[in-house]
Amino acid sequence: MEKIKILWRNTIDELLNKVSWPTWDELRTSTLIVLVASLIFSIIIYAIDTSFGFVTEMFYKFME
């Protein structure tokens, strides 16, 4: 039981004193970068999916 208490004490100490937390500006900037990158990536995936769908549809129409 003592080991668990020590573990929790060390965990809390690490979270409060040793972790380098980002500032609000860094957090906001990082969030914006992730959102923009996700949007760009989803547009690229949508374009590829639509293109493959079109090519597949044309292929099946050609094979009829």
Rosetta silent file (secondary structure, phi, psi, omega in degrees, C-alpha in Angstrom):
SEQUENCE: MEKIKILWRNTIDELLNKVSWPTWDELRTSTLIVLVASLIFSIIIYAIDTSFGFVTEMFYKFME
SCORE:     score description
SCORE:     0.000 S_00000001
   1 L     0.000  -33.695 -179.885    0.000    0.000    0.000 S_00000001
   2 H   -65.663  -35.192  179.433    2.896    2.320    0.725 S_00000001
   3 H   -65.061  -36.280  178.597    4.212    1.859   -2.814 S_00000001
   4 H   -67.147  -40.649  177.561    0.892    3.037   -4.248 S_00000001
   5 H   -62.186  -42.951  179.436    0.980    6.168   -2.070 S_00000001
   6 H   -64.467  -42.124  178.669    4.516    6.896   -3.220 S_00000001
   7 H   -59.576  -47.634 -179.950    3.515    6.342   -6.840 S_00000001
   8 H   -64.090  -40.815  179.027    0.583    8.773   -6.559 S_00000001
   9 H   -62.468  -44.158  178.850    2.699   11.355   -4.759 S_00000001
  10 H   -66.720  -37.879  178.792    5.377   11.139   -7.452 S_00000001
  11 H   -63.967  -46.802  179.190    2.783   11.303  -10.221 S_00000001
  12 H   -64.416  -41.392  178.256    1.162   14.433   -8.812 S_00000001
  13 H   -61.418  -41.305  179.619    4.566   16.015   -8.212 S_00000001
  14 H   -65.750  -43.760 -179.483    5.562   15.323  -11.804 S_00000001
  15 H   -65.234  -36.574 -175.680    2.327   16.747  -13.221 S_00000001
  16 H   -87.450  -31.072 -170.614    2.479   19.904  -11.139 S_00000001
  17 H  -117.781  -25.646 -172.324    6.189   20.677  -11.058 S_00000001
  18 H  -107.048  -18.088 -178.627    8.114   18.829  -13.764 S_00000001
  19 L   -81.569  136.281  177.114    5.853   18.939  -16.806 S_00000001
  20 L   -93.404   98.410 -177.793    6.358   21.829  -19.201 S_00000001
  21 L   -80.750  142.686  178.701    2.795   22.888  -20.030 S_00000001
  22 L   -71.731  153.555  174.887    2.199   24.963  -23.190 S_00000001
  23 L   -77.163  168.655 -179.966    1.029   28.541  -22.904 S_00000001
  24 H   -63.150  -36.426  178.307   -2.427   29.508  -24.185 S_00000001
  25 H   -65.539  -43.836  177.736   -0.868   31.126  -27.269 S_00000001
  26 H   -63.306  -40.785  179.920    1.140   27.980  -28.071 S_00000001
  27 H   -65.227  -42.986  179.225   -1.933   25.841  -27.506 S_00000001
  28 H   -65.244  -42.753  179.261   -4.100   28.030  -29.731 S_00000001
  29 H   -64.014  -45.413  179.402   -1.468   28.068  -32.491 S_00000001
  30 H   -63.135  -40.441  178.862   -0.992   24.306  -32.352 S_00000001
  31 H   -63.909  -42.314  178.947   -4.745   23.739  -32.422 S_00000001
  32 H   -63.378  -41.761  178.789   -5.128   25.992  -35.445 S_00000001
  33 H   -62.483  -43.483  179.656   -2.323   24.172  -37.266 S_00000001
  34 H   -64.843  -41.743  179.460   -3.929   20.793  -36.549 S_00000001
  35 H   -63.735  -45.098 -179.998   -7.349   22.010  -37.718 S_00000001
  36 H   -65.522  -44.168  179.256   -5.985   23.464  -40.962 S_00000001
  37 H   -63.107  -39.838  178.073   -3.866   20.369  -41.663 S_00000001
  38 H   -64.819  -40.518  178.625   -6.871   18.117  -40.985 S_00000001
  39 H   -64.023  -46.535  179.052   -9.040   20.169  -43.320 S_00000001
  40 H   -61.855  -44.990 -179.925   -6.438   20.060  -46.106 S_00000001
  41 H   -62.660  -41.077  179.835   -5.898   16.333  -45.608 S_00000001
  42 H   -67.656  -35.366  176.410   -9.641   15.627  -45.692 S_00000001
  43 H   -65.403  -41.567  178.224  -10.021   17.636  -48.918 S_00000001
  44 H   -63.308  -45.890  178.981   -7.189   15.647  -50.507 S_00000001
  45 H   -62.479  -40.846  178.117   -8.723   12.336  -49.404 S_00000001
  46 H   -61.630  -43.849 -179.749  -12.134   13.455  -50.720 S_00000001
  47 H   -63.852  -42.897  178.685  -10.608   14.378  -54.089 S_00000001
  48 H   -64.536  -44.523 -179.987   -8.802   11.046  -54.373 S_00000001
  49 H   -62.060  -44.525  178.885  -11.939    9.118  -53.366 S_00000001
  50 H   -64.019  -41.368  178.919  -14.094   11.012  -55.851 S_00000001
  51 H   -63.025  -46.937  178.506  -11.537   10.482  -58.625 S_00000001
  52 H   -63.051  -38.513  176.935  -11.304    6.749  -57.986 S_00000001
  53 H   -62.237  -42.883  178.533  -15.094    6.533  -57.887 S_00000001
  54 H   -63.911  -46.229 -179.700  -15.334    8.329  -61.221 S_00000001
  55 H   -63.099  -42.255  178.796  -12.655    6.143  -62.820 S_00000001
  56 H   -63.508  -42.828  178.585  -14.322    2.983  -61.503 S_00000001
  57 H   -62.616  -44.066  178.215  -17.709    4.094  -62.803 S_00000001
  58 H   -63.914  -39.191  179.121  -16.259    4.860  -66.234 S_00000001
  59 H   -62.081  -45.492  179.908  -14.481    1.501  -66.281 S_00000001
  60 H   -67.888  -35.361  176.197  -17.709   -0.391  -65.539 S_00000001
  61 H   -66.831  -36.865  179.408  -19.627    1.599  -68.158 S_00000001
  62 H   -67.670  -33.635 -176.886  -16.885    0.828  -70.676 S_00000001
  63 H   -79.511  -10.039 -179.496  -17.054   -2.903  -69.870 S_00000001
  64 L   -70.856    0.000    0.000  -20.826   -3.141  -70.545 S_00000001
